[in-house]
Coordinates of C-alpha atoms in Angstrom, one line a residue:
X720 CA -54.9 69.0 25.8
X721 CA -58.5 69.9 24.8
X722 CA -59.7 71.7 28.0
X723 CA -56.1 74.1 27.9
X724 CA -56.5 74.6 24.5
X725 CA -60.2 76.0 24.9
X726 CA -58.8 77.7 27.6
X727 CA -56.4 79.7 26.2
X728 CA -58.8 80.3 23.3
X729 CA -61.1 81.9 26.2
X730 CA -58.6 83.8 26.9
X731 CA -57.8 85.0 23.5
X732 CA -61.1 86.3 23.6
X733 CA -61.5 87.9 26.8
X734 CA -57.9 89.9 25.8
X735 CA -59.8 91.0 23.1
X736 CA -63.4 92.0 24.2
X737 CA -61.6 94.3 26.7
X738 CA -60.3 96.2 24.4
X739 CA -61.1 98.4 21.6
X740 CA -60.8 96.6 18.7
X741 CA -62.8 96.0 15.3
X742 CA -66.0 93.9 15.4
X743 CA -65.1 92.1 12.7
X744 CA -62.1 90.9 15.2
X745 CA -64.5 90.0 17.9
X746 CA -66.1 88.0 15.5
X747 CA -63.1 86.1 14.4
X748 CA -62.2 85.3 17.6
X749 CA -65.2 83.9 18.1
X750 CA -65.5 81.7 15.1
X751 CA -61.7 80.4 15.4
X752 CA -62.9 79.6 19.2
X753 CA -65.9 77.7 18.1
X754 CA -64.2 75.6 14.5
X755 CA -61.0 75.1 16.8
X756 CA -63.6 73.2 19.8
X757 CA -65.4 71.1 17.2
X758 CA -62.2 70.2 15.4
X759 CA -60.8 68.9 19.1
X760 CA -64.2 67.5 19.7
X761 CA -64.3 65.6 16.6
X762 CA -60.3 64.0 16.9
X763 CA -61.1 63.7 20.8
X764 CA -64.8 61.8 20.8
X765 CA -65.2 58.7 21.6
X766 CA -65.6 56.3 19.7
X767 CA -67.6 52.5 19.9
X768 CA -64.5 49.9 20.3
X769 CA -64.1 46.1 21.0
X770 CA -61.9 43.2 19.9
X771 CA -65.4 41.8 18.0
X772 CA -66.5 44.8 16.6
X773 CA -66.1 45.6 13.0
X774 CA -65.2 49.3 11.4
X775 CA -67.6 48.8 7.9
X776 CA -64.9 50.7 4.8
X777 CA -66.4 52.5 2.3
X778 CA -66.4 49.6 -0.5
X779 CA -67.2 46.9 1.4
X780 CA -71.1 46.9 1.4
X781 CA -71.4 48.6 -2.2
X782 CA -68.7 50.8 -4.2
X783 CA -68.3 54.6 -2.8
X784 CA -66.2 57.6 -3.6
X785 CA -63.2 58.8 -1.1
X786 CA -64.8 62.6 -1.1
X787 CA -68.8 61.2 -0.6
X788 CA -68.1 58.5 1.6
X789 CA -65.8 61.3 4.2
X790 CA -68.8 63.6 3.8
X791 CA -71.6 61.0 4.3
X792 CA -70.7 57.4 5.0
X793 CA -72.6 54.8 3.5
X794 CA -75.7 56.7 3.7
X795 CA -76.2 56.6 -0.2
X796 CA -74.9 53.3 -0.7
X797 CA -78.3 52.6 1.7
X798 CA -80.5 54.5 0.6
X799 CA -80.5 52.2 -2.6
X800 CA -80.9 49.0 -0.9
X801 CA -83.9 46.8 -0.4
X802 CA -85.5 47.1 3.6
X803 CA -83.0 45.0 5.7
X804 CA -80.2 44.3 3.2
X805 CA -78.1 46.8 4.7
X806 CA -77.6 45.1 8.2
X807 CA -77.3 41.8 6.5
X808 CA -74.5 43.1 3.8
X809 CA -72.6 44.8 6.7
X810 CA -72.6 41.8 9.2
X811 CA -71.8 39.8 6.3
X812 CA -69.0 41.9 5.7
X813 CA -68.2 42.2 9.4
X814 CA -67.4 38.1 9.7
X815 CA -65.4 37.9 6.9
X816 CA -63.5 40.6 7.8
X817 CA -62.9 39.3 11.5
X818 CA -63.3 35.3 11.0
X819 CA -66.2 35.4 13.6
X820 CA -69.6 34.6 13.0
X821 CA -71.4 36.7 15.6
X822 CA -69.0 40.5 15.2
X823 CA -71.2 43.5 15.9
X824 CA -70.3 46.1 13.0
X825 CA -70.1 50.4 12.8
X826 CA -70.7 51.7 10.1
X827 CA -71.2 56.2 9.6
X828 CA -74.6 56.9 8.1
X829 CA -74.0 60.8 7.7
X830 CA -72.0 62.2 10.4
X831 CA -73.6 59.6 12.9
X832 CA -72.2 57.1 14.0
X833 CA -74.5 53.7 14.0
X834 CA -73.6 50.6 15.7
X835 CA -75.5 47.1 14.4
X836 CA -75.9 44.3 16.4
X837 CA -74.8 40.8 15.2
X838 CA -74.5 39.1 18.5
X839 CA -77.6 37.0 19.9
X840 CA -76.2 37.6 23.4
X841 CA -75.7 41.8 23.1
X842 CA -79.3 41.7 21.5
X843 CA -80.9 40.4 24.6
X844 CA -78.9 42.2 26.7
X845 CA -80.0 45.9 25.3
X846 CA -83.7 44.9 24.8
X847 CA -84.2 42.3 27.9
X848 CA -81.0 43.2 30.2
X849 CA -80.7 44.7 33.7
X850 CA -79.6 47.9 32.2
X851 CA -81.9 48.2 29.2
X852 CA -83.6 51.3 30.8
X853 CA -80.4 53.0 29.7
X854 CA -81.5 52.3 26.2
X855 CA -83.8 55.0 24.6
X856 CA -85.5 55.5 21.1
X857 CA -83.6 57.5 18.6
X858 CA -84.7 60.9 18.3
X859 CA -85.6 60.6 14.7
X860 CA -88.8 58.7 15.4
X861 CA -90.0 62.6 15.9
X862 CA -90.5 62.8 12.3
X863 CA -93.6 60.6 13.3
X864 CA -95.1 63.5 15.5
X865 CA -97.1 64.8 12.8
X866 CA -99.3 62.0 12.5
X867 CA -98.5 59.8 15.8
X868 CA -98.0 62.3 18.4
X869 CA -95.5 62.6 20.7
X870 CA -97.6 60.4 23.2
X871 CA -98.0 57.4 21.6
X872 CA -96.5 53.8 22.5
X873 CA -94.1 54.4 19.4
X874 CA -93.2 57.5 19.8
X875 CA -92.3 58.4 23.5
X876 CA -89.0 59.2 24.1
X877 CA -88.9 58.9 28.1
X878 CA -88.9 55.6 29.6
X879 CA -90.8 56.1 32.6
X880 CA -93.4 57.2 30.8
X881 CA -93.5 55.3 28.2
X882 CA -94.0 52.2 31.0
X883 CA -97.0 54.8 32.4
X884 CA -98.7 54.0 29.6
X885 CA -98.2 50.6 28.5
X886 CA -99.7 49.7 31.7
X887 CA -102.9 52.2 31.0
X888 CA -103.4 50.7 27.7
X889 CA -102.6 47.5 28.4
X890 CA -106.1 46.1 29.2
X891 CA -107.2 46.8 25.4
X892 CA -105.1 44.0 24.5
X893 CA -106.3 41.7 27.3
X894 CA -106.5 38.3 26.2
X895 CA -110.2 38.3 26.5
X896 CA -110.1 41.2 24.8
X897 CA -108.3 39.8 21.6
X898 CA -110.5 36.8 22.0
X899 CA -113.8 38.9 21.6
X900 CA -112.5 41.1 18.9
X901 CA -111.3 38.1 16.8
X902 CA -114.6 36.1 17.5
X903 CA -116.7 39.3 16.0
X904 CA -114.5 41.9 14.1
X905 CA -111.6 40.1 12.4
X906 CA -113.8 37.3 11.5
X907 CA -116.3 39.2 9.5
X908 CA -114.1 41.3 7.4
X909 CA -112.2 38.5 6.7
X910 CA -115.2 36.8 5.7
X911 CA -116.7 39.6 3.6
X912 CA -113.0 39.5 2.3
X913 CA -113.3 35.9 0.7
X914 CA -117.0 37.2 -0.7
X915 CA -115.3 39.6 -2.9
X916 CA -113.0 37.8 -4.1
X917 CA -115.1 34.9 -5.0
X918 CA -116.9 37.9 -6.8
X919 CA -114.3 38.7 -8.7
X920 CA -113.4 35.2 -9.9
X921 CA -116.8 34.9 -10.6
X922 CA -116.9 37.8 -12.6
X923 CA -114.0 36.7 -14.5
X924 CA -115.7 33.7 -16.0
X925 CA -115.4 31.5 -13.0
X926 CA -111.9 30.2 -13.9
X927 CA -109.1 32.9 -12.2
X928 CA -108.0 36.1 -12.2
X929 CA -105.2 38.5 -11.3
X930 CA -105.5 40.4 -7.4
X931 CA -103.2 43.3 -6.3
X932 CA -102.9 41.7 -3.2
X933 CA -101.1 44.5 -1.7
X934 CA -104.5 47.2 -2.0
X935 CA -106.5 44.0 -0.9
X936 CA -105.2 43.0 2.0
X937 CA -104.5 46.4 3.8
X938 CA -108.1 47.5 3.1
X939 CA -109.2 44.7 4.8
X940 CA -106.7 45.2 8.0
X941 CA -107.5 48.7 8.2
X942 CA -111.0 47.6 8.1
X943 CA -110.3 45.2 11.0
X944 CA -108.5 48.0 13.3
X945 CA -111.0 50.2 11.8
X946 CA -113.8 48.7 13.4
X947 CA -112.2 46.8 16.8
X948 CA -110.5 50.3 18.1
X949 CA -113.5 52.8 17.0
X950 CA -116.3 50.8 16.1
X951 CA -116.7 53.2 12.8
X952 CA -115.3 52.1 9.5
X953 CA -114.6 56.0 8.7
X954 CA -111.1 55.0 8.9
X955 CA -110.7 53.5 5.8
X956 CA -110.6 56.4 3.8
X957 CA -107.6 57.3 5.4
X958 CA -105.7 54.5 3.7
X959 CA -103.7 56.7 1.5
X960 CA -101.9 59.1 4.0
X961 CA -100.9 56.1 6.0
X962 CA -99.2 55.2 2.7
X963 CA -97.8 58.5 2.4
X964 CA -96.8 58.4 5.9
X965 CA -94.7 55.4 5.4
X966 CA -93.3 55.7 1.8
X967 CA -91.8 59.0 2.3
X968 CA -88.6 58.8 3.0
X969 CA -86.8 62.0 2.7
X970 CA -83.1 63.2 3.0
X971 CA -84.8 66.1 5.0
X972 CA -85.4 63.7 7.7
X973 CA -81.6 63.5 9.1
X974 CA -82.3 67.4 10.1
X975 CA -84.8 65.5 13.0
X976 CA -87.9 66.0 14.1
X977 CA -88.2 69.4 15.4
X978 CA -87.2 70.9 12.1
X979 CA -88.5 68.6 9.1
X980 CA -91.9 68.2 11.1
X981 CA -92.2 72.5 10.4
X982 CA -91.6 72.0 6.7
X983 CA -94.4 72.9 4.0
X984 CA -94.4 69.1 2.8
X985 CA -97.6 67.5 1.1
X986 CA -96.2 64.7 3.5
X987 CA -96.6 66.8 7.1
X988 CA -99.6 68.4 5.8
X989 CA -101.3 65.4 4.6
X990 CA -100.5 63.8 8.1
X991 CA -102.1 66.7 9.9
X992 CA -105.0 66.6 7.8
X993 CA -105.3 62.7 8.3
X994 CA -104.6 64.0 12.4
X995 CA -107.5 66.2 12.7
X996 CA -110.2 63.3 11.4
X997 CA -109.0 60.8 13.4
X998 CA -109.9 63.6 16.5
X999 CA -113.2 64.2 15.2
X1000 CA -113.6 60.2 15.3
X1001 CA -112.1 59.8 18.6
X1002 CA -113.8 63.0 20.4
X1003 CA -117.3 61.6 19.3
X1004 CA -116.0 57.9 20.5
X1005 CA -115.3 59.1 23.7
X1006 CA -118.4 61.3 24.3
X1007 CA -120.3 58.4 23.9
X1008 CA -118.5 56.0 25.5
X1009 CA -118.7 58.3 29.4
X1010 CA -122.0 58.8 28.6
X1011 CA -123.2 55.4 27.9
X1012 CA -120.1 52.9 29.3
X1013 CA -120.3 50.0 27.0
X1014 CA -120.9 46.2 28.1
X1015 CA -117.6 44.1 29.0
X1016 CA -118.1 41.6 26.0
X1017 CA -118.8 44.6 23.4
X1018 CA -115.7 46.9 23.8
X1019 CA -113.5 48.3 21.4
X1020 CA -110.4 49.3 22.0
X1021 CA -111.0 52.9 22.4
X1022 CA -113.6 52.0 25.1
X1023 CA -110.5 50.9 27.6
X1024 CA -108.8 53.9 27.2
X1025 CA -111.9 56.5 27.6
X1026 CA -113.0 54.8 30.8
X1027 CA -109.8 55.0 31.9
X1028 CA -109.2 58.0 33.9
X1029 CA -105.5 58.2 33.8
X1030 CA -105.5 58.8 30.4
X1031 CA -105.5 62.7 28.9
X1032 CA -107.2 63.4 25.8
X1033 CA -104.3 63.8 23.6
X1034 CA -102.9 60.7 25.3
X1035 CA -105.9 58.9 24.0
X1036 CA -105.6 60.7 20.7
X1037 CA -102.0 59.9 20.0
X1038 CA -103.1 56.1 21.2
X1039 CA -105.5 56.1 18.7
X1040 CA -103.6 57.4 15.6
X1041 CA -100.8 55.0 16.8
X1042 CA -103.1 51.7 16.6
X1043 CA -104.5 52.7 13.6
X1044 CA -101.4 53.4 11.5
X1045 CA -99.4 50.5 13.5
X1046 CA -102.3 48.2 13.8
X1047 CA -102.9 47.4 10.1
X1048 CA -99.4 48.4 8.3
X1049 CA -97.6 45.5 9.9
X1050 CA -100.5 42.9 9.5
X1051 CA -101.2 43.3 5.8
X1052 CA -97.7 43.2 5.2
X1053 CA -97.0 40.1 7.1
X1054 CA -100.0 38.8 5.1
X1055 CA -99.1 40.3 1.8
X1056 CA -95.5 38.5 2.2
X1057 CA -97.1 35.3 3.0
X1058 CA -99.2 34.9 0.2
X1059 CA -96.1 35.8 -1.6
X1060 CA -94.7 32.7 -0.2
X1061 CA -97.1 30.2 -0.7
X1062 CA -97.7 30.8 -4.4
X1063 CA -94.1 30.6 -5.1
X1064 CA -94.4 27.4 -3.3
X1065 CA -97.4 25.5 -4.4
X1066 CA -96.3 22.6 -2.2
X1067 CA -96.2 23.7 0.6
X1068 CA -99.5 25.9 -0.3
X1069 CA -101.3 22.7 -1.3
X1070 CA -100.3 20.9 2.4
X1071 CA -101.4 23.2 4.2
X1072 CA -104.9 23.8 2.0
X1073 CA -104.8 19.9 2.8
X1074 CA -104.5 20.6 6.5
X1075 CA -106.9 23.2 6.6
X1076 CA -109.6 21.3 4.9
X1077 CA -109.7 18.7 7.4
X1078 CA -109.9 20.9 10.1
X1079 CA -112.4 22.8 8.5
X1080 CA -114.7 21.4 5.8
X1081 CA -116.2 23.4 3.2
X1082 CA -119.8 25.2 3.8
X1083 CA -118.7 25.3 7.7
X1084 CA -118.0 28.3 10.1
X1085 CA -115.5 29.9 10.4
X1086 CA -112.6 28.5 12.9
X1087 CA -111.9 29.6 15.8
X1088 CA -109.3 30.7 17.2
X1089 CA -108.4 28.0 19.4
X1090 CA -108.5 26.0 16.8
X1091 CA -106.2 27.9 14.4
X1092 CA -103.2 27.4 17.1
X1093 CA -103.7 24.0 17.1
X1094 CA -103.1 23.4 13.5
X1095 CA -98.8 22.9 12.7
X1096 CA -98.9 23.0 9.4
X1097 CA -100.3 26.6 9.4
X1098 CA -98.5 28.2 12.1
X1099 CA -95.2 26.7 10.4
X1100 CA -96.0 28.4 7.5
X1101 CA -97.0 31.7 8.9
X1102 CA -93.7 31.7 11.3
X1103 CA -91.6 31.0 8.6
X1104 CA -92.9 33.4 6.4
X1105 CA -91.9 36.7 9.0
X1106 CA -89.0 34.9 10.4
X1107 CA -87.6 35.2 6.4
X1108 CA -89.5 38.2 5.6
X1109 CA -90.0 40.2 8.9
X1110 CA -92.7 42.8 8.8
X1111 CA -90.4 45.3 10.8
X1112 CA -87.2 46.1 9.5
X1113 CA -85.8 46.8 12.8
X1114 CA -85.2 48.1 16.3
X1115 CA -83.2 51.1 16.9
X1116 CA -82.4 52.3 20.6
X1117 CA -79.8 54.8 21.9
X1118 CA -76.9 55.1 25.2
X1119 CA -78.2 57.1 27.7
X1120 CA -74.7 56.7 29.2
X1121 CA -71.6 54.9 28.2
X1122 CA -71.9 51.1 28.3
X1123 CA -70.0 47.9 27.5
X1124 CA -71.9 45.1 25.9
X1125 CA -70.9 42.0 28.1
X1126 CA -71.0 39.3 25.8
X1127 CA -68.5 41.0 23.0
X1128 CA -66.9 43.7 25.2
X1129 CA -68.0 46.4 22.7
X1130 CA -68.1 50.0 24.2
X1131 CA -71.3 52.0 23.2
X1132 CA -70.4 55.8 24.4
X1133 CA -73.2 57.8 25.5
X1134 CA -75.5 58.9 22.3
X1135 CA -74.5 56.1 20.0
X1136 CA -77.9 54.4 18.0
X1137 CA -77.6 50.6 18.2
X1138 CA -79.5 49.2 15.3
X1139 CA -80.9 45.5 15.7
X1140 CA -82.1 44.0 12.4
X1141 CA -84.8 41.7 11.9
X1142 CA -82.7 40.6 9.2
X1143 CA -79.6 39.2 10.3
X1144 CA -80.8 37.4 13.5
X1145 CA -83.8 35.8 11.4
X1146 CA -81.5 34.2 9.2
X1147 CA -78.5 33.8 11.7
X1148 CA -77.1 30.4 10.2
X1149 CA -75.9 29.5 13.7
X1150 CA -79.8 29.2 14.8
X1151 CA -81.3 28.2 11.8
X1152 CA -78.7 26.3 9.6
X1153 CA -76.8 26.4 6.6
X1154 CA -80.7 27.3 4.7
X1155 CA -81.3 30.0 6.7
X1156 CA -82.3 32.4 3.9
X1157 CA -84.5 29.8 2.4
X1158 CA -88.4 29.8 3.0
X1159 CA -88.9 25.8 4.3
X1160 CA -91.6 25.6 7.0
X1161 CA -90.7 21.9 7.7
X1162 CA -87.9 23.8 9.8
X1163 CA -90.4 24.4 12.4
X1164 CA -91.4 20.7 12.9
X1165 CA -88.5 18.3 11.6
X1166 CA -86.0 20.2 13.9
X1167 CA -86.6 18.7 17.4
X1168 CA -83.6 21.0 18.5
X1169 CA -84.8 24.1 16.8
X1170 CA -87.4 25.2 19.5
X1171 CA -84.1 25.2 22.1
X1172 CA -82.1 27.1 19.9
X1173 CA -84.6 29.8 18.8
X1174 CA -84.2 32.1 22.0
X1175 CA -86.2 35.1 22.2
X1176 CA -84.3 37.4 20.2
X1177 CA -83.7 35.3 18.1
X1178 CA -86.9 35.6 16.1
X1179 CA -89.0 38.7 16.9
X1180 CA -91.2 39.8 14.5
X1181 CA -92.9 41.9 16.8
X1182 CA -89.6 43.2 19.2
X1183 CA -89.4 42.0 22.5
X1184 CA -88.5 43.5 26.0
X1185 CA -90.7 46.5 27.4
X1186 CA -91.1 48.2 24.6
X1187 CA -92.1 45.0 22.2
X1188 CA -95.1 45.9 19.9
X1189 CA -98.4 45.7 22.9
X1190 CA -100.4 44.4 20.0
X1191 CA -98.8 41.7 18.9
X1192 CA -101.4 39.1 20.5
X1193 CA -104.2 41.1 18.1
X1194 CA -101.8 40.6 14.8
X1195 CA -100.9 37.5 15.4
X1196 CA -104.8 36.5 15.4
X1197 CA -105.5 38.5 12.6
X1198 CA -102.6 37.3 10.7
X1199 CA -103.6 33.4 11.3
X1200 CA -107.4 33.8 10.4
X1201 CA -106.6 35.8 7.2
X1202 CA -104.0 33.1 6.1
X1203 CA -106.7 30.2 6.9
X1204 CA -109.3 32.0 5.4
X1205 CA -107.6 32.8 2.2
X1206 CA -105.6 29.7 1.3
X1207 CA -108.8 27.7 2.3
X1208 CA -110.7 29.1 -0.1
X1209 CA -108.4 29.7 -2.7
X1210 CA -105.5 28.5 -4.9
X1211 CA -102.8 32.0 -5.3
X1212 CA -100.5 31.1 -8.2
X1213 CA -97.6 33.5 -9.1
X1214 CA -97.6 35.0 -12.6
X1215 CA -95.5 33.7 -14.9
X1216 CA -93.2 36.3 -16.4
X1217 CA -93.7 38.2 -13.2
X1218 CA -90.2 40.2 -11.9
X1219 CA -89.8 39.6 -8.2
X1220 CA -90.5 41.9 -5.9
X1221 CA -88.8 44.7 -4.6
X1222 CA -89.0 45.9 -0.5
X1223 CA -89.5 49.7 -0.4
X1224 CA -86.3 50.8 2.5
X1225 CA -88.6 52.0 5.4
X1226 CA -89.9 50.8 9.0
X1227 CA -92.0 48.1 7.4
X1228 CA -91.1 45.6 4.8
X1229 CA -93.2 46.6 2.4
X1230 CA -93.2 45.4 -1.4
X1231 CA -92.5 49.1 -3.6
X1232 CA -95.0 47.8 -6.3
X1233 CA -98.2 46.3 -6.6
X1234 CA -97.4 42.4 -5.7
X1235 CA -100.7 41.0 -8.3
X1236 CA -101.2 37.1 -8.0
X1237 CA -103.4 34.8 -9.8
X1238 CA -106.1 33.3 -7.5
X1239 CA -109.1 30.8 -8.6
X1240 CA -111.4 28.6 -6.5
X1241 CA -110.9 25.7 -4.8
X1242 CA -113.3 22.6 -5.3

């Protein structure tokens, strides 16, 4: 029906540019050609379908207007929400609505449609499947060019090349590579972390005193990547347009990359500007580094990459922005969140101060990191804390082609986003019980079943498959020395009177407002 239609429409116009008629004709012809093809389009597409898949109405995740949810969805309904509530609202929605407790749900953000993934088994089939190389990143991560490049592990759109160089930068993030960096870098800063907060209890009589946490920690991550990729602390300064980067979220954004990134915004131009000094930094890095090529045991990050002759300068440069924007957001927040945790829950912060006192008494060095994954208690803790809290909201890929998702029988059709929350799948109750939106780190040692049931997509705070986050090794240090560090030296209480946080909807789960707690010394 569609192609005869079009073509008698064709023919509608040719009949009438061969003739002399009007150009206002022409032009009507045209236009009725062209709103006629995107009607049939539209009732024609195809569309995702399955017997477990879900269609999300318009007042099932928050109330919504007939007119605004036919113009835009559900977009406003999630624009308001908290960073991961909509995926969990929807699935929730989703089960009820089917009786099945793993139904992948659609739901139209927009004009797009958006399809979120609530079965384990269709997870690990488009990140870790045989045909995951069908399975692209959205488009929209081009609003990142401005400050990530388009050549960066985050950004790159083509899958071959995006595999290039993984395996080019790979050797940055060698595990003697972390090793040395977290012997000499992370251990420093976190210790000259712990000297100015004594400083500041000190200062307030000895006793305690409130900490914005949030400021805290992410100067001292950005410190850390500051340091292990450039060897140069000029980085910090930058701290502000990284929060810029990541806090604004505007409507603009939907018009995609190639447009919004054009746009006079204090946003774009504060990303260039922030662009530019990290080149200046990374030019002079480099210079030195061919000149003078550094010892194994000393190298930063940047080192691997500018001895590495595969690797173009504006590769190196979008590699660089790209660790230092990815490589301390994420930490600090899965930090931040943690000490949220524990000083809601002063038992379980005063175990595991117990455990870490024992392992490492007061007045000696600092532990290693060996030693830090050899102590339960603590990785309980810090697993628990991103498995309820995930520092990345969540993974977003797009059909190549048309697919069917084997374990649900859901058809994708070519250009449909598949969204896989953090959210959902770290509080599945089928993996982790009827608690599973409560913190308990016990869960992670009383369970002797838990370990078999926790598959690999089933807690990911840092992705899996080929395009999981390559740094996750260096986080994951950073993230356990900071915690031992911290809650071994001091006691973080939560202010009473104090309204819970709120997560800011982005990437990254990061708290909207300043997150103070009340820290003090421990004896």
């Amino acid at each position: 029906v569609t192609v005869s239609v079009l073509y008698w429409l064709e023919m509608v116009a040719v009949s009438l540019l061969s003739r002399d008629v009007p150009a206002d004709a022409v032009v009507a012809a045209a236009a009725s050609f062209f709103a006629v093809r995107s009607i049939l389009r539209f009732v024609f597409r195809a569309v995702p379908s399955g017997p477990r898949l879900h269609w999300n109405q318009r007042n099932e995740v928050e109330p919504c207007g007939r007119v605004l949810h036919a113009l835009v969805g559900l977009a406003p309904a999630i624009s308001r929400m908290e960073s991961g509530e909509p995926h969990i609202a929807c699935l929730k929605a989703a089960r009820r609505a089917l009786n099945d407790p793993q139904p992948n749900c659609v739901i139209r953000f927009g004009q797009r449609t958006r399809v979120i993934l609530g079965n384990p088994k269709d997870v690990e089939y488009v990140l870790l499947g045989e045909r995951s190389h069908t399975l692209t990143k959205p488009t929209l991560m081009r609003v990142l060019h401005p400050l990530l490049g388009p050549n960066g592990l985050v950004t790159i759109d083509d899958e071959d090349f995006h595999t290039q160089q993984f395996r080019a930068v790979a050797p940055a993030f060698s595990p003697l590579s972390v090793k040395n960096i977290a012997a000499t870098t992370m251990r420093e800063h976190f210790s000259a972390s712990v000297k100015e907060l004594k400083t500041l209890v000190a200062n307030a009589g000895g006793r305690s005193c409130e900490v914005n946490v949030n400021s805290h920690l992410q100067d001292v991550t950005l410190r850390v990547i500051s340091e292990a990729a450039f060897c140069t602390p000029e980085l910090t300064r930058l701290r502000s347009v990284f929060t810029l980067a990541l806090d604004s979220q505007s409507p603009l954004m939907i018009l995609g990359g190639a447009i919004y990134n054009r746009l006079p915004t204090a946003r774009n131009r504060a990303c260039q500007a922030c662009r530019d000094s990290i080149s200046g930094i990374v030019n002079k890095v480099i210079a030195a580094a061919r000149a003078s090529p550094t010892p194994e045991k000393d190298k930063k990050l940047i080192d691997f990459m500018a001895e590495n002759p595969a690797l173009k300068p504006n590769e190196i440069l979008d590699h660089a922005c790209t660790f230092a924007f990815a490589g301390h957001e994420t930490t600090s927040t899965a930090l931040i969140w943690f000490l949220y945790f524990v000083a809601k829950h002063p038992d379980v912060q005063e175990k595991l101060a117990e455990e870490l006192s024992e392992a490492f008494p007061a007045g000696g060095v600092a532990p290693s990191m060996d030693a830090l994954r050899g102590l339960e208690y603590l990785n309980a803790v810090t697993s628990e804390s991103m498995r309820v809290i995930p520092p990345v909201v969540a993974v977003i890929r797009v059909a190549t082609e048309d697919i069917v998702l084997p374990a649900s029988k859901t058809f994708v059709p070519k250009g449909t986003s598949l969204h896989i929350g953090m959210y959902p799948l770290h509080r599945h109750p089928h993996v982790w019980g009827p608690d599973a939106d409560t913190f308990r780190p016990e869960r992670w040692i009383e369970d002797p079943e838990l370990r078999s049931r926790v598959t690999p997509c089933a807690f990911m705070p840092f992705a899996v498959g080929k395009r999981a986050c390559i740094g996750k090794d260096f986080a994951m240090q950073e993230m356990l020395l900071g915690a031992a560090m911290l809650v071994r030296n001091f006691k973080f209480e939560w202010p009473e009177g104090q309204a819970e946080p709120i997560r800011i909807p982005s990437v990254v789960s990061r708290p909207k407002h300043p997150l103070p707690l009340r820290i003090s010394m421990r004896t």
